[in-house]
């Protein structure tokens, strides 16, 4: 298990999976700051259905790791109230597909209480949700509708793609004075381990990360799609001599437009890879922004390599829905060869 | 839970009571009802409560007239509900929090919000919602019932922080009881036993929908049973009954006796004497006879008669009161009408720190205003 | 409503009753309880009901084992709840509609869904949800409680179309009672008096959250009072009690006596004998002793003993039954395992007519599959 | 009042405002098809807070024009059930800002029941909501978050800009086999009258409408923003000799990409005007699509002239939030002069 239940002060680095890093981030911040409380369905004794809160209940007790009734508007609404009272609530939505009952509380209130009150009140709160497909889950368990939240000013939206970032971004989110929707790519919850410092550190919510430098094309992605994108990049380098730059956005709102545009100006070509349906997805925002800021550098249409405009299918064919390395490669090649 | 225990009817640590007859202290003529005890309030407080109720009534008249003159936007009148609003806020301690809807102007005022601040949002100026530190009042909630889980959460936060003497009072309407947020918030309140008091101002109407079409439940108070909390029905046109019931509920919220649950759902049985808002015409859907019947229990008259009978009020005092009220409201209107909103406020307080893109958008707007003048932005339709 | 009427406690056209002791027909040893009357069911029906309950139990075992072998995905077992599922569906007429959750496999089967169709979605193949015309079963509802307002709406539609003899039976869990949709749906059901029966399978757990942490209400049945509808508690491990209560509720829904309300909330008091799903490990949060206590009331044993005592069953008959069950399930598994999903199904049935952009996306995928073969799409992680 | 209560069979055409045309559309279709029922808050006796259902209660009675309890998930959820039972429900959300409690029912069910059931079931339903700003309404009464619904496959999204279209699109929506979110621009509910046939007719959900032909730039818009866009176009013609083509999208999902791209190929320049916040708004989808389909025709960055990335402000400054003719002109000029 993660370091959450027994962090080792002598070992500054340990190998963690992404979900363990989330748990460790919670543990680290709860240890430091009494006002942080975790609430949600099955987060307590059960340690969360993905074990993202494993060990926290034992460590911090039932007043800080709280099993709630099954009601998402109740969870997010009461978390807003907790935040208003001076606490730092971390509300877990069991899956992103079950966040919608809380949509009104998120967009009408969490996002707007600061501006409504002319700065008098604020809602420092993190809403965590596992998201995305690829694990052969039942219907509604594979949503990736980050674009909904990016379109609501006042919310921040974050999605890590590595264990290191998961912990650092989560700690930064917990310390952020604004409400953060923290989307965890559950496809890679346990896909690999990475060295993660045991203590506290922040990965700022302002910066995208260039995961791979390249000169021929900039590919923007985040969360679970970062891996197949990097694989596609390697394949393309090997097989076609195409030099792909991969930018992991990490924070989806506000977007790090500088990094996005800078990379594009270098390469002149771009693709966006995401799981969500194409129409109205974040890919549209990114390509629209790029052509606004750097049209004169643009040498090819910006390609969106995304989920199709259909509901996420049942799992037998979900691998055809999600952008696979093969689709990513093809899309990149098409753009490079334009 | 063990099989036998569950099958034998779940045990309840806290027997829940629903008063069927609404609590009443004064009759319609301002006499103390038989068996009723007066709440423990000083003469001064009683008189000041009356003055605030009268102020609320007058504020309503002035606001409606301001709206007619186009000096403020749509206004939700409180006539008929002022007694309940003022009395519930009198029951609050300073550290207690108030979650109001768009109708609880007087409740906010009594708990510390300036009258001018109430008027500013009606002029489209949001700094009216930025109450001073120490005034524990949330901006009004417009999306129906959304305040309920939030009020619950704040009360929960107080309890978790060992400040259970900071109670939260949350207003809502009869229509609000149909929303999922009402249900989720009250269920949480019951489960986590938080220091919160929910006041349902059952004014018999949700715009055009009468209470009996809102729910087939006999009373609203009885819905408390679903959450294992106490439900109380009270005559909402009787300010003293409202004070008493709210005060008891707040005391219980802060310091429950053994076996008592902290939260309470109060059903204030009252009536919306006027229109839903200044944009509404109740004659389209309800009979004025019905309103008249309720008006016979008018909280201002009733409480006034009581004070006269108690020798706490006379015509001279009342005239002084009226003059003070008039001046206070006029000053507030003047202050509110002088307030302005800077278009740059658009970009402020969206986040703690302004993102780059917002900074650019602000610059873009600034440049346009500079170039064309603010007049160029008048009315999208031109 | 008139002031006096409202203040005097609202009149209720339909007195609501909540049975405090759960209705029971059979005791744990399969004897008919004193004062209980057996439902009016033929010997044949009783035996067939037993066979279906046994089939459900066996189906559960097989499905769990298929999941362990990786032949189906996550499965939500029903052991302990089969009696209630089978009995409620026996109470349905063919034209009645069923709104199931992810756990009501047996309820669906009895109301006409093929076993193979139940298994297909567990293999990720959606055509299992496309039941034949005339089988009035909705696809399972996974987002908790969302089926409640929809079931209410369908019942309402039937009533508006003069088909109030088409009742709707809607399953939900104890956890579901905390969701806003539960509240809104039941409140609508009460207001519009629709022919719907809501069966809350109170299996004491919502994943790891016990019933008593889900709500501070004493019982779930009593929540019916909030909606002016009838609430009934019934021993959900007693198939005959479940049948009887559901049957009465359905009859009332279709043809209420004067003063009766159509909708009913049935609280089936039972227990989830196994894990929440095959992905869950209950030992993390609950004591197996608790389960054992409930298992003493096992519906299969209990109903079997009853049939033996009534002379309707013997070992030979039971062995025949078991063999039939085994064959039926094996056939279904074989059929389900032969089913395939074409990737092009992605694009089908999103809309009645496929939009151009979707057509292009389909062509794009087709071209890629052609070029690289379907193997290239295996596993996003590679 | 509208023709709703007393349609005149002898007069084939009458002058109606947009809200009257909505009411007339409901009346026309309810007269023809018994299965159409209207439900929502205050739609009955009160005739709707904007009088969009005025007279229908008197004409069709309380079993077809139904005041519901105050609960949007209840309204949309029960409307889904009504549709499943064979009726054609028209659910009114009193304002778009109050649609969020029903978000889950809309995205998780209305949008997906057809595909979930492999075509066995469907949800022919219309959800009407007045939307947009500019009428000095209180907070939450000026939402324009059409992009949320466009991002959910399975939903159709429609927004008329004229009385004629309002009626024709509404009738087409009522006859559509799929769920339609019908967004009514309340700023122009009563802004002008237009000749509207009294009988039945459909404006198909597939076609955008070119409101003004032009050769220098294509401006895409819909709903209430169509008018200031046309005004800006006229001003630009007069003052700068710029020839603007204005395309009113009318149906926002699925988008009429052919018309969008065809117009762009003609002009080579484009702007999108909408009220919603810029980031993640539909403008992004449109400009992203254009550069995908017609990059080689593109002569300037596609400009988004939109609401700012802030919550809709209280009304004192809402005129600075909404795209005004002055902003639209400036944006177009910038694009044309690029
Ligand atoms: C979620 C939501 N839906 C609809 C509305 C529109 N609306 C404003 S007030 C109102 C009626 C509220 O009735 P009630 O709760 O009884 O309060 P009252 O106005 O009578 O004080 C409605 C439907 C809203 N503000 N929020
Ligand atoms: C809206 C929503 N939130 C969360 C979940 C995740 N989830 C699936 S089942 C379950 C527990 C349901 O408990 P209950 O209603 O008692 O039904 P049971 O599983 O016991 O039959 C949860 C939380 C979900 N499916 N939908
Ligand atoms: Mg009311
Ligand atoms: Mg359960």
Coordinates of C-alpha atoms in Angstrom, one line a residue, chain D residues 51-270:
Chain D
X51 CA -46.5 33.9 -21.0
X52 CA -45.0 31.4 -23.5
X53 CA -47.8 29.0 -22.6
X54 CA -50.6 31.6 -22.2
X55 CA -54.0 30.3 -23.1
X56 CA -53.0 26.7 -23.4
X57 CA -54.3 25.7 -20.0
X58 CA -57.7 27.1 -20.8
X59 CA -57.7 25.4 -24.2
X60 CA -56.3 22.0 -23.4
X61 CA -57.0 21.6 -19.7
X62 CA -55.0 20.5 -16.7
X63 CA -54.1 17.1 -18.0
X64 CA -52.2 18.5 -21.0
X65 CA -50.9 21.7 -19.5
X66 CA -49.5 20.7 -16.2
X67 CA -48.2 22.7 -13.3
X68 CA -45.6 20.6 -11.5
X69 CA -44.0 20.8 -8.1
X70 CA -40.8 22.9 -8.1
X71 CA -38.2 20.3 -9.0
X72 CA -36.4 20.2 -12.3
X73 CA -35.0 16.7 -12.1
X74 CA -38.6 15.7 -11.3
X75 CA -39.8 17.6 -14.3
X76 CA -37.2 16.2 -16.8
X77 CA -37.2 12.8 -15.2
X78 CA -40.9 12.4 -15.4
X79 CA -40.9 13.9 -18.9
X80 CA -38.5 11.1 -19.9
X81 CA -41.0 8.6 -18.5
X82 CA -43.9 10.3 -20.2
X83 CA -41.9 10.0 -23.5
X84 CA -41.2 6.4 -22.9
X85 CA -44.9 5.8 -22.3
X86 CA -45.7 7.2 -25.8
X87 CA -46.4 10.8 -25.1
X88 CA -44.6 13.9 -26.4
X89 CA -43.8 16.0 -23.4
X90 CA -42.6 19.6 -23.6
X91 CA -40.9 20.4 -20.3
X92 CA -40.3 24.0 -19.5
X93 CA -37.3 25.0 -17.4
X94 CA -38.3 28.4 -16.1
X95 CA -34.9 29.9 -16.9
X96 CA -31.8 28.1 -18.3
X97 CA -30.0 28.9 -15.1
X98 CA -32.4 26.5 -13.4
X99 CA -31.8 23.6 -15.7
X100 CA -28.8 22.2 -13.8
X101 CA -30.7 20.2 -11.2
X102 CA -32.0 18.3 -14.3
X103 CA -28.5 18.0 -15.8
X104 CA -28.1 14.3 -14.8
X105 CA -31.5 13.3 -16.2
X106 CA -30.6 15.1 -19.5
X107 CA -27.1 13.9 -20.1
X108 CA -27.1 10.5 -18.5
X109 CA -30.6 9.4 -19.6
X110 CA -32.5 11.6 -22.2
X111 CA -29.3 11.6 -24.3
X112 CA -28.5 8.0 -24.0
X113 CA -31.6 5.9 -23.7
X114 CA -31.7 5.2 -27.4
X115 CA -28.2 4.0 -27.6
X116 CA -28.3 2.2 -24.3
X117 CA -31.3 0.2 -25.4
X118 CA -29.7 -0.6 -28.8
X119 CA -32.5 1.4 -30.4
X120 CA -35.3 -0.3 -28.5
X121 CA -36.4 2.8 -26.5
X122 CA -36.2 6.5 -27.3
X123 CA -37.0 9.8 -25.7
X124 CA -38.9 12.1 -28.0
X125 CA -39.1 15.1 -25.8
X126 CA -38.5 18.9 -25.9
X127 CA -37.0 20.8 -23.0
X128 CA -37.7 24.5 -23.5
X129 CA -35.8 27.1 -21.6
X130 CA -35.5 30.9 -22.0
X131 CA -31.9 31.8 -22.1
X132 CA -29.4 34.6 -22.4
X133 CA -28.9 38.1 -20.9
X134 CA -29.8 41.7 -21.5
X135 CA -33.1 42.0 -19.7
X136 CA -31.8 43.3 -16.4
X137 CA -32.8 40.1 -14.7
X138 CA -31.5 38.8 -11.3
X139 CA -28.6 36.5 -11.0
X140 CA -28.9 33.0 -12.6
X141 CA -31.6 34.4 -15.0
X142 CA -29.2 35.2 -17.9
X143 CA -27.4 31.9 -18.5
X144 CA -26.3 30.9 -22.0
X145 CA -24.5 27.6 -21.6
X146 CA -25.6 25.9 -24.8
X147 CA -22.1 24.4 -25.1
X148 CA -22.8 22.1 -22.2
X149 CA -25.5 20.4 -24.2
X150 CA -23.8 20.4 -27.5
X151 CA -21.0 18.4 -25.9
X152 CA -23.4 15.6 -25.0
X153 CA -24.0 13.2 -28.0
X154 CA -27.7 12.2 -28.3
X155 CA -29.1 15.6 -27.5
X156 CA -30.2 18.1 -30.1
X157 CA -29.9 21.8 -29.3
X158 CA -31.9 24.5 -31.1
X159 CA -32.1 28.2 -30.7
X160 CA -34.3 30.4 -32.9
X161 CA -33.6 34.0 -33.7
X162 CA -36.9 35.0 -35.3
X163 CA -40.6 34.4 -34.6
X164 CA -41.0 32.5 -37.9
X165 CA -38.2 30.2 -37.0
X166 CA -39.3 29.9 -33.4
X167 CA -42.5 28.3 -34.5
X168 CA -41.1 26.2 -37.3
X169 CA -38.2 24.9 -35.3
X170 CA -40.4 24.2 -32.3
X171 CA -42.8 22.1 -34.4
X172 CA -39.9 20.3 -36.0
X173 CA -38.5 19.7 -32.5
X174 CA -41.8 18.4 -31.3
X175 CA -41.8 15.9 -34.2
X176 CA -38.2 14.9 -33.8
X177 CA -37.7 11.4 -32.5
X178 CA -34.8 12.6 -30.3
X179 CA -34.7 14.8 -27.3
X180 CA -34.3 18.5 -28.1
X181 CA -33.1 21.3 -25.8
X182 CA -34.9 24.3 -27.2
X183 CA -33.3 27.5 -26.1
X184 CA -35.4 30.6 -26.4
X185 CA -33.6 34.0 -26.6
X186 CA -35.6 35.9 -24.1
X187 CA -33.9 39.2 -24.9
X188 CA -35.9 39.2 -28.2
X189 CA -39.0 37.5 -26.9
X190 CA -40.9 40.7 -27.6
X191 CA -38.3 42.7 -29.5
X192 CA -40.1 42.6 -32.9
X193 CA -43.0 41.0 -34.7
X194 CA -42.8 39.0 -37.9
X195 CA -45.3 37.4 -40.2
X196 CA -45.9 33.8 -39.0
X197 CA -48.2 31.3 -40.8
X198 CA -51.1 30.3 -38.5
X199 CA -51.0 26.6 -39.5
X200 CA -48.4 24.0 -39.2
X201 CA -44.9 24.2 -40.8
X202 CA -41.5 23.0 -39.9
X203 CA -38.1 24.6 -40.1
X204 CA -35.8 21.6 -40.3
X205 CA -33.3 21.0 -37.5
X206 CA -30.6 20.4 -40.1
X207 CA -30.1 23.8 -41.7
X208 CA -28.3 27.0 -40.7
X209 CA -29.7 30.1 -42.4
X210 CA -27.7 32.7 -44.2
X211 CA -29.3 35.9 -42.9
X212 CA -27.2 38.3 -44.9
X213 CA -25.0 37.5 -47.8
X214 CA -21.6 39.0 -48.0
X215 CA -18.1 38.3 -49.4
X216 CA -15.6 39.7 -47.0
X217 CA -16.2 37.7 -43.8
X218 CA -18.5 35.0 -42.5
X219 CA -20.0 35.7 -39.0
X220 CA -21.6 32.8 -37.3
X221 CA -24.1 33.4 -34.5
X222 CA -27.5 32.4 -33.2
X223 CA -30.3 33.4 -30.9
X224 CA -30.4 36.9 -29.5
X225 CA -26.9 37.8 -30.9
X226 CA -28.2 37.6 -34.4
X227 CA -29.7 41.1 -34.2
X228 CA -26.6 43.0 -33.0
X229 CA -24.6 41.0 -35.5
X230 CA -26.8 42.1 -38.4
X231 CA -26.7 45.7 -37.1
X232 CA -22.9 45.5 -37.0
X233 CA -22.9 44.1 -40.5
X234 CA -25.0 47.0 -41.8
X235 CA -22.8 49.6 -40.0
X236 CA -19.7 48.0 -41.4
X237 CA -21.1 48.1 -44.9
X238 CA -22.1 51.8 -44.5
X239 CA -19.0 53.0 -42.6
X240 CA -16.3 50.8 -43.9
X241 CA -17.5 49.1 -47.0
X242 CA -17.0 45.7 -45.5
X243 CA -19.4 43.1 -46.8
X244 CA -20.4 40.7 -44.0
X245 CA -22.1 37.4 -44.4
X246 CA -24.2 36.5 -41.4
X247 CA -25.0 32.9 -40.7
X248 CA -27.6 32.1 -38.1
X249 CA -26.9 28.5 -37.0
X250 CA -30.4 27.9 -35.6
X251 CA -29.6 24.3 -34.7
X252 CA -26.5 24.1 -32.5
X253 CA -26.4 20.3 -32.4
X254 CA -25.9 18.7 -34.7
X255 CA -24.2 21.6 -36.4
X256 CA -24.8 22.3 -40.1
X257 CA -21.1 22.1 -40.9
X258 CA -21.7 22.2 -44.7
X259 CA -23.2 25.6 -44.6
X260 CA -20.6 26.8 -42.1
X261 CA -17.7 25.7 -44.2
X262 CA -19.2 26.7 -47.6
X263 CA -19.7 30.2 -46.4
X264 CA -16.1 30.3 -45.1
X265 CA -14.7 29.0 -48.3
X266 CA -16.3 32.0 -50.0
X267 CA -15.1 34.6 -47.6
X268 CA -11.9 33.2 -46.1
X269 CA -12.4 35.0 -42.9
X270 CA -14.7 34.4 -40.0

